[in-house]
XYZ file of C-alpha atoms in Angstrom:
724
model
C 86.532 140.078 90.322
C 83.368 141.395 91.968
C 83.978 142.822 95.460
C 82.348 140.966 98.332
C 79.236 142.854 99.461
C 79.600 143.708 103.164
C 76.796 142.803 105.561
C 75.301 145.945 107.092
C 71.803 145.085 108.392
C 70.313 142.270 110.475
C 66.828 141.113 109.503
C 65.429 138.705 112.100
C 62.308 136.596 111.507
C 60.950 135.396 114.848
C 58.955 132.215 114.337
C 58.600 129.817 111.432
C 54.935 130.478 110.642
C 53.375 130.337 107.180
C 54.125 133.996 106.359
C 57.792 133.729 107.288
C 58.197 130.459 105.408
C 56.839 132.098 102.269
C 59.036 135.162 102.817
C 62.111 132.916 103.032
C 61.234 131.202 99.763
C 60.650 134.504 98.007
C 63.845 135.976 99.518
C 65.891 133.102 98.082
C 64.840 134.113 94.581
C 66.020 137.699 95.069
C 68.158 138.242 98.186
C 68.894 141.792 99.267
C 72.663 142.449 99.241
C 74.034 143.563 102.603
C 71.339 141.866 104.701
C 72.022 139.008 107.107
C 68.781 137.079 107.346
C 68.049 135.132 110.546
C 65.166 132.798 111.368
C 64.469 131.886 115.003
C 62.276 128.841 115.610
C 61.972 126.151 118.287
C 62.758 123.144 116.157
C 63.829 122.249 112.623
C 60.329 122.124 111.134
C 57.083 124.090 111.118
C 53.767 122.218 110.739
C 51.184 123.209 108.156
C 48.084 123.328 110.330
C 45.698 122.646 107.438
C 46.913 119.039 107.244
C 47.090 118.358 110.991
C 43.658 116.687 111.289
C 44.509 114.496 108.298
C 47.712 113.412 110.010
C 45.922 112.589 113.268
C 43.333 110.599 111.300
C 46.115 108.649 109.600
C 45.814 110.124 106.089
C 49.235 111.865 106.066
C 52.675 111.030 107.387
C 54.101 113.667 109.710
C 56.806 114.665 107.246
C 54.122 115.436 104.639
C 52.778 118.360 106.668
C 56.050 119.759 107.988
C 57.975 122.602 106.380
C 61.669 121.737 106.618
C 63.083 124.998 107.947
C 66.696 123.782 107.876
C 66.477 123.124 104.157
C 64.472 126.303 103.544
C 66.966 128.439 105.481
C 69.867 126.974 103.495
C 67.972 127.729 100.282
C 67.378 131.328 101.376
C 70.938 131.863 102.642
C 69.574 132.456 106.149
C 70.912 131.384 109.500
C 68.510 129.262 111.528
C 68.674 129.557 115.298
C 67.060 126.549 116.944
C 65.387 127.940 120.040
C 62.232 129.469 121.455
C 61.930 133.248 121.609
C 61.009 134.175 125.184
C 61.448 137.963 125.287
C 61.696 140.988 123.024
C 62.976 144.483 123.832
C 61.816 146.881 121.096
C 63.912 149.734 122.498
C 67.203 147.809 122.621
C 66.098 145.936 119.480
C 66.904 142.500 120.865
C 65.065 139.194 120.989
C 66.053 136.697 123.673
C 66.209 133.045 122.664
C 65.980 130.339 125.293
C 69.366 128.666 125.709
C 71.023 131.076 123.286
C 70.877 134.606 124.672
C 70.013 137.919 123.045
C 69.978 138.401 119.263
C 70.138 142.000 118.011
C 68.210 143.195 114.979
C 67.793 146.230 112.736
C 64.454 145.057 111.362
C 62.428 142.157 112.771
C 59.121 140.393 112.224
C 56.960 138.291 114.554
C 55.163 135.197 113.263
C 55.019 132.989 116.364
C 51.446 131.749 116.069
C 49.259 130.941 119.040
C 49.200 128.400 121.845
C 46.545 125.818 122.630
C 47.788 125.225 126.167
C 45.324 126.234 128.860
C 47.527 127.300 131.787
C 44.584 128.898 133.560
C 43.032 125.451 133.977
C 44.305 123.759 137.119
C 45.907 120.416 136.303
C 46.218 121.056 132.540
C 50.027 120.844 132.478
C 50.004 117.586 134.449
C 47.081 115.761 132.823
C 46.520 117.276 129.351
C 48.354 118.706 126.371
C 47.748 121.322 123.717
C 47.221 120.446 120.056
C 50.314 122.557 119.428
C 53.244 122.044 119.271
C 52.653 119.246 116.805
C 55.681 117.149 117.817
C 54.493 116.531 121.363
C 50.867 115.957 120.419
C 51.687 113.672 117.466
C 54.175 111.566 119.443
C 51.775 111.091 122.376
C 48.938 110.289 119.989
C 50.959 107.619 118.155
C 51.839 106.017 121.500
C 48.144 106.038 122.454
C 47.175 104.424 119.140
C 49.820 101.710 119.458
C 48.589 100.850 122.957
C 44.988 100.690 121.742
C 45.923 98.456 118.822
C 47.941 96.111 121.046
C 45.161 95.739 123.635
C 42.215 95.863 121.233
C 40.518 98.631 123.208
C 41.125 102.308 123.868
C 40.810 104.445 126.963
C 38.443 107.443 126.622
C 39.568 110.695 124.993
C 38.441 114.289 125.578
C 38.928 117.329 123.322
C 38.458 120.762 124.869
C 37.057 123.361 122.473
C 34.077 123.226 120.112
C 35.475 125.462 117.412
C 36.571 124.249 113.984
C 39.924 122.972 115.285
C 38.288 121.011 118.110
C 35.662 119.314 115.968
C 38.249 118.370 113.320
C 40.594 116.796 115.873
C 37.790 114.982 117.699
C 36.578 113.376 114.479
C 40.127 112.656 113.304
C 40.975 110.795 116.523
C 37.706 108.903 116.474
C 38.351 107.823 112.881
C 41.904 106.684 113.663
C 40.749 104.716 116.708
C 38.029 102.890 114.750
C 40.790 101.454 112.556
C 42.470 99.720 115.525
C 39.635 99.010 117.952
C 35.886 98.526 117.852
C 35.250 100.792 120.814
C 36.308 104.429 120.441
C 35.129 106.850 123.127
C 35.753 110.483 122.188
C 34.108 113.430 123.938
C 34.120 117.020 122.654
C 33.666 119.670 125.367
C 32.477 123.213 124.632
C 31.825 125.930 127.252
C 29.263 127.739 125.087
C 25.762 126.443 124.434
C 26.664 125.430 120.880
C 29.590 124.832 118.539
C 31.415 128.004 117.487
C 33.109 129.410 114.390
C 30.493 128.565 111.722
C 26.994 129.463 110.567
C 23.861 127.630 111.669
C 23.463 125.401 108.586
C 27.117 124.380 108.713
C 26.803 123.755 112.456
C 23.972 121.279 111.867
C 26.036 119.362 109.332
C 28.967 119.231 111.766
C 26.674 117.875 114.486
C 25.572 115.129 112.119
C 29.226 114.337 111.270
C 30.158 114.174 114.957
C 27.328 111.720 115.511
C 28.426 109.572 112.552
C 31.954 109.464 113.992
C 30.675 108.435 117.402
C 31.846 111.633 119.108
C 29.908 112.637 122.217
C 29.319 116.405 122.470
C 29.014 118.312 125.765
C 27.957 121.947 125.380
C 27.549 124.515 128.131
C 30.228 122.551 129.989
C 32.596 124.777 131.964
C 35.703 122.957 133.139
C 36.922 123.580 136.686
C 40.122 121.510 136.477
C 41.816 118.618 134.727
C 42.279 115.543 136.873
C 44.084 112.265 136.225
C 40.666 110.742 135.505
C 39.619 113.493 133.084
C 38.175 117.048 133.029
C 36.045 117.923 136.057
C 33.194 120.289 135.285
C 32.042 123.069 137.606
C 29.004 120.917 138.320
C 31.397 118.389 139.881
C 30.938 115.774 137.166
C 34.113 114.215 135.700
C 34.234 113.393 131.983
C 36.379 110.236 131.776
C 39.544 110.747 129.735
C 43.003 109.209 129.595
C 44.076 111.503 126.748
C 42.893 115.113 127.013
C 43.717 117.611 124.243
C 43.263 121.380 124.381
C 41.996 123.066 121.207
C 39.979 125.866 122.755
C 40.478 128.753 120.409
C 43.416 131.026 119.788
C 45.433 132.083 122.830
C 48.384 134.496 122.526
C 51.912 133.561 123.499
C 52.106 134.749 127.142
C 55.586 136.319 126.894
C 54.231 139.036 124.585
C 52.688 140.649 127.689
C 56.177 141.571 128.934
C 57.388 143.264 125.724
C 55.694 146.638 126.129
C 54.228 146.292 122.640
C 50.645 147.495 121.999
C 48.319 144.523 122.420
C 44.660 143.647 121.988
C 43.625 140.626 124.059
C 47.296 139.665 124.108
C 47.822 139.906 120.330
C 50.210 142.451 118.783
C 48.527 145.470 117.199
C 49.595 146.140 113.596
C 48.473 148.668 111.034
C 47.820 148.366 107.317
C 51.524 147.970 106.440
C 51.879 145.165 109.052
C 54.172 147.357 111.155
C 53.609 147.114 114.885
C 51.898 150.292 116.035
C 54.462 152.870 117.188
C 57.458 151.005 115.691
C 59.065 151.470 112.289
C 61.402 148.457 112.527
C 59.117 145.683 113.813
C 56.408 143.797 111.922
C 53.929 141.129 113.052
C 51.853 138.710 110.969
C 49.776 135.577 111.270
C 47.797 134.517 114.307
C 49.976 136.470 116.763
C 48.960 139.767 115.136
C 45.790 141.837 115.520
C 45.081 143.911 112.398
C 43.597 147.090 113.858
C 42.666 148.405 110.398
C 40.810 145.221 109.454
C 40.175 142.784 112.337
C 39.850 139.198 111.167
C 39.481 135.782 112.835
C 42.616 133.675 113.316
C 43.044 131.699 110.099
C 46.051 130.577 108.082
C 44.637 132.004 104.873
C 45.359 135.540 106.072
C 48.954 134.668 106.916
C 49.464 133.213 103.429
C 47.918 136.258 101.746
C 49.970 138.652 103.891
C 53.309 137.042 102.979
C 53.969 138.925 99.692
C 53.182 142.263 101.347
C 55.398 141.430 104.316
C 58.248 140.437 101.997
C 58.026 143.692 100.051
C 57.726 145.810 103.200
C 60.714 144.147 104.863
C 62.810 145.010 101.815
C 61.393 148.528 101.841
C 62.216 149.020 105.529
C 65.794 147.835 104.903
C 66.297 150.098 101.895
C 64.455 153.215 103.048
C 61.578 152.853 100.583
C 57.830 153.365 101.012
C 55.715 150.534 102.440
C 52.485 149.226 100.895
C 49.259 148.257 102.694
C 47.776 144.802 103.163
C 44.066 144.511 102.374
C 42.747 141.164 103.698
C 39.704 139.612 102.090
C 36.448 139.907 104.019
C 35.713 136.192 104.163
C 37.464 132.973 103.267
C 36.621 129.417 102.362
C 36.580 127.165 105.429
C 37.450 123.548 104.629
C 36.659 121.289 107.597
C 37.892 117.676 107.765
C 35.255 115.140 108.868
C 37.481 112.331 110.130
C 37.454 110.052 107.119
C 38.430 111.350 103.678
C 35.473 113.699 103.500
C 35.212 117.422 104.108
C 32.751 120.218 104.680
C 33.172 123.666 103.127
C 31.639 126.994 104.133
C 31.856 130.477 102.688
C 29.477 133.377 103.344
C 27.540 131.002 105.609
C 26.752 128.525 102.832
C 27.952 124.909 103.352
C 28.899 122.093 100.966
C 30.094 118.612 101.882
C 31.285 115.348 100.377
C 34.323 113.263 99.434
C 34.997 115.506 96.413
C 35.672 118.350 98.830
C 38.310 116.238 100.588
C 40.032 115.659 97.247
C 39.903 119.389 96.545
C 41.226 120.223 100.008
C 43.963 117.606 99.587
C 45.075 119.175 96.290
C 45.136 122.658 97.833
C 47.144 121.482 100.842
C 49.634 119.460 98.791
C 50.105 122.331 96.350
C 50.963 124.642 99.251
C 53.452 122.165 100.722
C 55.029 121.581 97.315
C 56.299 125.158 97.455
C 58.699 124.053 100.207
C 59.328 120.456 99.171
C 60.229 121.154 95.552
C 62.695 123.996 95.956
C 64.358 125.090 92.705
C 67.910 123.793 92.283
C 70.501 126.524 92.701
C 73.063 125.732 89.997
C 76.756 126.036 90.937
C 78.793 128.702 89.124
C 79.750 127.655 85.614
C 83.381 126.508 85.307
C 85.728 128.639 83.181
C 85.835 127.738 79.484
C 89.627 127.714 79.512
C 91.643 126.700 82.580
C 94.924 125.081 83.563
C 95.335 121.328 83.392
C 93.798 119.614 86.414
C 91.166 122.260 87.164
C 88.295 120.183 85.775
C 89.350 117.177 87.856
C 89.521 119.247 91.039
C 86.121 120.825 90.406
C 84.629 117.357 89.921
C 80.836 117.370 89.776
C 80.612 120.998 90.844
C 79.255 120.271 94.317
C 80.277 122.812 96.977
C 83.349 122.037 99.054
C 82.331 120.722 102.459
C 82.810 122.773 105.594
C 83.801 121.538 109.036
C 86.324 118.694 108.947
C 85.192 117.782 105.446
C 87.281 120.707 104.187
C 90.541 119.536 105.758
C 93.678 118.783 103.755
C 93.891 115.066 103.022
C 95.622 112.854 105.606
C 98.325 111.712 103.185
C 99.411 115.237 102.254
C 99.393 116.375 105.881
C 101.386 113.400 107.240
C 103.985 113.659 104.476
C 104.583 117.361 105.162
C 104.740 116.898 108.932
C 107.217 114.020 108.565
C 109.528 116.241 106.529
C 109.706 119.001 109.143
C 113.149 119.475 110.705
C 113.247 119.018 114.469
C 114.962 121.501 116.764
C 115.708 118.797 119.295
C 114.388 120.683 122.322
C 114.390 118.774 125.570
C 111.139 120.380 126.719
C 109.211 119.153 123.665
C 108.416 115.585 124.756
C 106.250 114.786 121.731
C 105.481 116.916 118.688
C 103.537 116.280 115.487
C 101.782 112.933 115.244
C 99.689 112.668 118.402
C 96.429 114.490 119.110
C 98.396 117.264 120.813
C 102.025 118.114 121.403
C 103.349 117.319 124.882
C 105.629 119.846 126.550
C 107.603 119.780 129.787
C 107.161 123.138 131.495
C 109.229 123.203 134.671
C 108.454 119.558 135.405
C 104.735 119.897 134.576
C 103.433 118.166 131.457
C 101.400 120.431 129.227
C 99.602 119.518 126.003
C 99.219 122.015 123.162
C 96.856 121.788 120.186
C 95.073 123.961 117.652
C 92.014 123.512 115.446
C 89.810 125.633 113.246
C 86.722 124.997 111.111
C 85.024 126.579 108.128
C 81.459 127.274 109.191
C 78.838 124.685 108.223
C 76.002 126.515 109.977
C 75.123 130.187 109.652
C 74.481 130.401 113.410
C 77.801 131.771 114.748
C 77.025 130.860 118.355
C 76.272 127.215 117.528
C 79.316 127.106 115.250
C 81.496 128.482 118.051
C 80.166 125.950 120.526
C 80.788 122.999 118.212
C 84.230 124.291 117.237
C 85.188 124.688 120.889
C 84.107 121.122 121.676
C 85.887 119.891 118.555
C 89.137 121.587 119.629
C 88.791 120.327 123.197
C 88.656 116.780 121.849
C 92.442 116.723 121.393
C 92.971 117.740 125.021
C 90.332 115.396 126.425
C 91.607 112.441 124.392
C 95.048 112.801 125.989
C 93.574 112.725 129.474
C 94.494 116.364 130.097
C 92.615 119.116 131.931
C 91.929 122.116 129.615
C 93.827 125.215 130.713
C 94.117 128.262 128.415
C 92.572 129.178 125.060
C 93.432 131.553 122.216
C 90.598 132.326 119.797
C 91.066 132.959 116.071
C 88.033 134.251 114.196
C 87.621 135.170 110.536
C 84.392 137.065 109.913
C 82.838 137.608 106.492
C 83.006 141.234 105.449
C 80.542 143.257 107.543
C 80.228 146.675 109.121
C 81.373 147.497 112.645
C 77.946 146.975 114.197
C 77.553 143.463 112.813
C 81.173 142.647 113.677
C 80.462 143.464 117.312
C 77.199 141.502 117.333
C 78.763 138.435 115.715
C 81.887 138.418 117.863
C 79.743 138.808 120.977
C 77.668 135.737 120.038
C 80.789 133.701 119.227
C 82.700 134.583 122.367
C 79.655 134.181 124.626
C 79.022 130.645 123.350
C 82.681 129.602 123.261
C 83.358 131.147 126.660
C 80.545 129.097 128.194
C 81.963 125.852 126.760
C 85.506 126.577 127.896
C 84.457 127.756 131.368
C 82.469 124.563 131.864
C 85.576 122.625 130.814
C 87.745 124.511 133.334
C 89.622 126.599 130.759
C 89.881 130.338 130.194
C 90.037 132.353 126.980
C 93.170 134.500 127.369
C 93.284 136.264 123.995
C 93.257 135.666 120.282
C 93.098 137.246 116.860
C 90.359 138.327 114.458
C 90.219 139.388 110.837
C 87.807 139.749 107.919
C 87.691 137.242 105.067
C 85.363 135.605 102.601
C 83.546 133.336 105.073
C 83.125 132.603 108.768
C 85.960 130.498 110.172
C 86.470 129.841 113.874
C 89.517 128.308 115.520
C 90.990 127.764 118.974
C 94.455 127.013 120.277
C 94.431 125.238 123.647
C 96.726 124.089 126.362
C 95.985 121.416 128.951
C 97.722 119.972 131.984
C 98.268 116.292 132.685
C 100.427 114.119 134.880
C 100.544 111.207 132.445
C 99.202 111.894 128.940
C 97.290 109.153 127.113
C 99.069 108.613 123.819
C 98.115 106.822 120.641
C 101.000 104.385 121.073
C 99.623 102.572 124.149
C 97.222 100.167 122.467
C 97.691 96.431 123.082
C 96.469 93.356 121.223
C 93.156 92.260 122.725
C 92.194 95.761 123.884
C 88.508 96.547 123.431
C 87.708 99.560 121.242
C 85.064 101.964 122.588
C 83.558 104.831 120.569
C 81.465 107.502 122.303
C 79.526 109.048 119.408
C 77.683 108.082 116.205
C 79.284 108.388 112.764
C 78.095 110.145 109.617
C 78.336 113.861 110.331
C 80.404 114.577 107.204
C 77.885 112.889 104.925
C 74.923 114.656 106.542
C 76.639 118.049 106.318
C 77.505 117.412 102.665
C 73.885 116.461 101.972
C 72.594 119.510 103.839
C 74.724 121.803 101.669
C 73.150 120.147 98.613
C 69.618 120.447 100.019
C 69.270 116.657 100.308
C 69.297 116.085 104.082
C 66.253 116.110 106.334
C 66.229 119.070 108.679
C 65.319 116.882 111.651
C 68.393 114.718 111.051
C 70.641 117.765 110.691
C 69.369 119.412 113.862
C 69.582 116.239 115.966
C 73.170 115.752 114.808
C 74.154 119.351 115.602
C 72.655 118.975 119.076
C 74.860 115.938 119.722
C 77.942 117.658 118.312
C 77.356 120.611 120.643
C 77.497 118.428 123.775
C 80.805 118.399 125.729
C 82.775 115.185 126.167
C 84.564 115.981 129.418
C 82.641 113.322 131.345
C 83.351 110.690 128.703
C 87.059 111.552 128.819
C 87.063 111.314 132.615
C 85.433 107.877 132.540
C 87.863 106.650 129.861
C 90.936 107.868 131.734
C 92.095 104.210 132.290
C 92.422 103.763 128.486
C 95.719 102.417 127.157
C 95.393 104.629 124.066
C 92.852 107.229 122.976
C 92.137 109.695 120.179
C 89.178 111.728 118.965
C 87.580 110.790 115.649
C 87.580 113.851 113.408
C 88.527 114.700 109.829
C 90.206 111.462 108.803
C 87.219 109.355 109.819
C 87.045 106.364 112.105
C 89.235 104.327 109.759
C 91.942 106.986 109.554
C 92.119 107.661 113.270
C 91.989 103.969 114.160
C 94.803 103.361 111.657
C 96.824 106.048 113.471
C 96.330 104.111 116.733
C 97.355 100.880 115.023
C 100.518 102.374 113.518
C 101.536 104.080 116.764
C 100.829 100.925 118.806
C 102.167 98.477 116.171
C 98.943 96.465 116.166
C 96.053 95.663 113.870
C 92.343 96.169 114.549
C 89.014 94.513 113.916
C 85.726 96.422 113.629
C 82.253 94.931 114.009
C 80.216 96.852 111.453
C 76.877 95.979 113.059
C 77.963 97.437 116.414
C 78.552 100.940 115.040
C 76.126 103.795 115.727
C 75.218 106.299 113.013
C 73.430 109.629 113.009
C 69.840 109.441 111.759
C 69.804 109.618 107.974
C 73.529 108.956 107.466
C 73.210 105.382 106.188
C 70.471 106.305 103.709
C 72.477 109.265 102.387
C 75.647 107.195 102.049
C 73.707 104.523 100.146
C 72.343 107.272 97.871
C 75.902 108.260 96.925
C 76.407 111.364 99.074
C 80.085 111.799 99.955
C 81.995 114.471 101.855
C 84.798 116.323 100.048
C 87.461 114.523 102.085
C 86.055 111.029 101.538
C 88.283 109.950 98.620
C 91.474 111.099 100.348
C 90.456 109.277 103.547
C 89.638 106.116 101.595
C 93.044 105.975 99.908
C 94.914 106.693 103.148
C 93.331 103.948 105.281
C 92.067 101.047 103.144
C 89.977 98.464 104.962
C 89.339 94.751 104.577
C 85.688 93.668 104.097
C 84.275 97.186 104.540
C 81.040 96.781 102.591
C 77.807 98.693 102.165
C 76.969 102.101 103.608
C 78.392 101.120 107.000
C 81.748 100.447 105.403
C 81.563 103.693 103.431
C 80.956 105.760 106.565
C 84.126 104.434 108.210
C 85.942 106.961 105.982
C 83.485 109.797 106.609
C 85.158 112.887 108.114
C 83.695 113.735 111.515
C 83.449 117.112 113.209
C 83.338 117.106 117.024
C 83.371 113.328 116.708
C 83.515 110.775 119.469
C 86.429 109.619 121.593
C 87.970 106.348 120.428
C 89.580 104.450 123.300
C 91.547 101.197 123.487
C 90.852 99.742 126.932
C 91.731 96.543 128.748
C 89.114 93.912 127.756
C 88.299 93.065 131.366
C 87.427 96.719 132.057
C 85.342 97.378 128.926
C 81.937 96.341 130.271
C 82.298 98.394 133.455
C 83.437 101.464 131.508
C 80.539 101.137 129.056
C 78.081 100.794 131.921
C 79.410 103.974 133.508
C 79.257 105.843 130.190
C 75.643 104.762 129.721
C 74.754 105.811 133.278
C 75.896 109.305 132.299
C 73.783 109.370 129.147
C 76.701 108.821 126.753
C 75.710 106.531 123.823
C 79.061 104.719 123.713
C 79.460 101.343 122.025
C 82.088 98.621 121.875
C 83.012 98.567 118.182
C 85.795 95.958 118.040
C 89.273 95.153 119.307
C 92.977 95.629 118.725
C 94.698 92.576 117.191
C 98.149 91.081 116.745
C 100.021 91.777 113.534
C 100.766 94.547 111.072
C 98.785 97.833 111.185
C 95.693 96.971 109.197
C 91.945 97.083 109.863
C 89.470 94.365 108.995
C 85.691 94.456 109.295
C 83.451 91.636 110.421
C-alpha cells in the first residue's frame, strides 16, 4: 500500500480570474504532492469578460459565460473559500477573507481583477453601479428589461466611459432594448474629447456603429456627481438616466493600497517571472498586476497567455526550482462587439468589421469556455481482479462514497444494534438511545447529551466546522434544550505541524463562533491524523421539559424549516454534475444556525431534526414513537435549487437505498418522492404542532426569515406515511 503523502505547503490563489482558472485546470492534470491548494473568490463563479457584452445584448445565457469555480476546484482537488479578500500581510503571509478570517500561505498569487465602481464620484454608490461584478449588473439589467417590455417603453440609460468596454456595453444595451421597445435612449459619456483605446480608423467605425445603434455620445463631458435623475456634468447639465453603469477604464482594487506591496497607480508591480517585486513567495497576474519589465494595457489576452508561466513558476517556487520569465506579445487582436451579432476587429491599428467577425469571435470565446465546461472525467480506481464475494456489489457503479450524512451507516443496521444493547438500569438516565439525544437527570436538572461527526464534503475546514457544529446542535435544539458544553473531535489528513496548526485554528475559530452564538462553550476534545478530514462534536444541553419524538398527536400539523435535497446535490458535486451556484447556495443555508427556529417551535408536541435518514426516515421515527401515521403533501415541500433536476437525472446519495428500504412510503412518486429518502446534513427541524397554532408559528418563522413550510399532518392509525 502506498503511504499517504503528507501536506506540507499551502498554495493560495487569491481571486478566480482567467489566469487562476487556467492554473487550476492545469494543476488537476498534474497535482504537486504535498501541496494544499486553496482558491479564494467572492462567489461560486467567475465571468469570462469577453462574452459579457453578448450576454447583455441577449446573445448568451449567463451560465454560458461563467466559469464554475466549485466544479473546477473539485476537479483540481482544491478547497474553495467563498469570500472576498480584503487584506494581505506579506510579512505574516496571511490573506484576510471577509466573513472568514485570516488564511495563511507559503506561496500565494493575486488575480483579483479590477473594479468599475467609481467611488470618487459623489452619488455613484446610491444611483449607479459598476459593470463588475457581473451578478449585480446582470440581475439589475434583467429587471430593467422586464420592466421595459411590460410597459412598452424604457427609461433612459447612461454608460460612463468611452473605452472599448463602454462602447460595447452601450451598444449591447441599446440592441437588447430595441427588441422589447421601440424607443431606446442610451447615452455614452466620455471625459476625453474622443473615444479611447483604439486607433483613428477604428474609432471612426465605432462612431458609425454607435450611431446605427441609436447611442448618443457625449465627449469632453466631466461628471461632477450622480443624481437620482442621472449624471450631472460640471457644466451643471444633467444627462437623464434611470440606469447608470460605470465602465470607465481599469481601476485597482482599493484594499491593495494597505498591503505595503510595491504599486504603480494602485496596481501590483511584478517582474518578468510574475513575482511581486521584493517578494519570493507572492505572484500577481491579470489586470491587478503591472508588469514593470513590459507594461501592457489591461486585457484578458495577457492573463490567458501568462497562465502557463504562472503555473510552472508556482510549482518551481514550491519545489525550490528556477523560475522562467513571461514575455507578453507587443500587441493583440481586439474584437469589439457592435450590439447585434456583428463585430469589429483591430490589430496594429488596422480595423476589420462584419458578421463573419462575430462568428469568429463567438468560436474563440466558446472554445475558451469549453476548457472549463468539458472537464475530463477522472476515472475511479479500477476494482481488484480477484476479491471476496460481495465486494463487487458493495462497490456498485464505482461512484465515490458520499460524505456528510450520506456516509452514515444505514438506519436499519443502526437501530438493530442499538436495540440489542444491554441497559444498566440507571435511575439518572431518563431516556437513552432512540431519541435525538439522551436525557439525563443531574441532581434534579434535566440534561441532554448527543454526539455527531461528519466526513468532510467541502475542502474548506472552517465552513465544514461551521456546518458540522450546526448539524450537531440540531439534536439539542430539536429537544427544546439550551446548548451547554462541547467536546470537539477532529481527524486531520496527514500534514506537517505547521499545516496542522493552521487547519485546527480555522476549525476551532469557526466552530467556536457557532457555539458561542448558541450559548455553549467548547471545553475540550481530541484530535488525531487519518486519511481524510472528519469533524465531530459531543454536546450537552439543559432543559426543564425536553421535547421528545413520542409527543405527536393525530391531527398535528407538520412544519419543516429547511429545504430538502442536500444529499443529492453533494453526491452530484462529488461527481462533477452539480452547478456551483446551487452547491454554494445550499452550503450557505446549511451554515445558518437554527436556534431561533427552535425557540419559535418550543410549543411543539414532538420535534426532531431531519438528517441522515431523510425526511421519510425521521418522520417515521416520530410516527413510531407517537404511535401515529402521517400524511405528506408533496407539492408543499421546499427543495434546494437543482435537487429535483438531479434526482430526476438519477443522482442518488450513498445512503439512499438503505433509507428507502427502512421507511417505505405510499404514493411517493417522481423526484419529489425520491428526495423524501435523501439524507440531509444540517437539515431542518421537523415539528408536530397543534393545528390551531400552526399558522401563527409559521408566520413568526417567516418574520424571522426562516423558509418554513407546512408539509402535512399526523394521522390516526399504524405508523405509516402516505403522500398526497
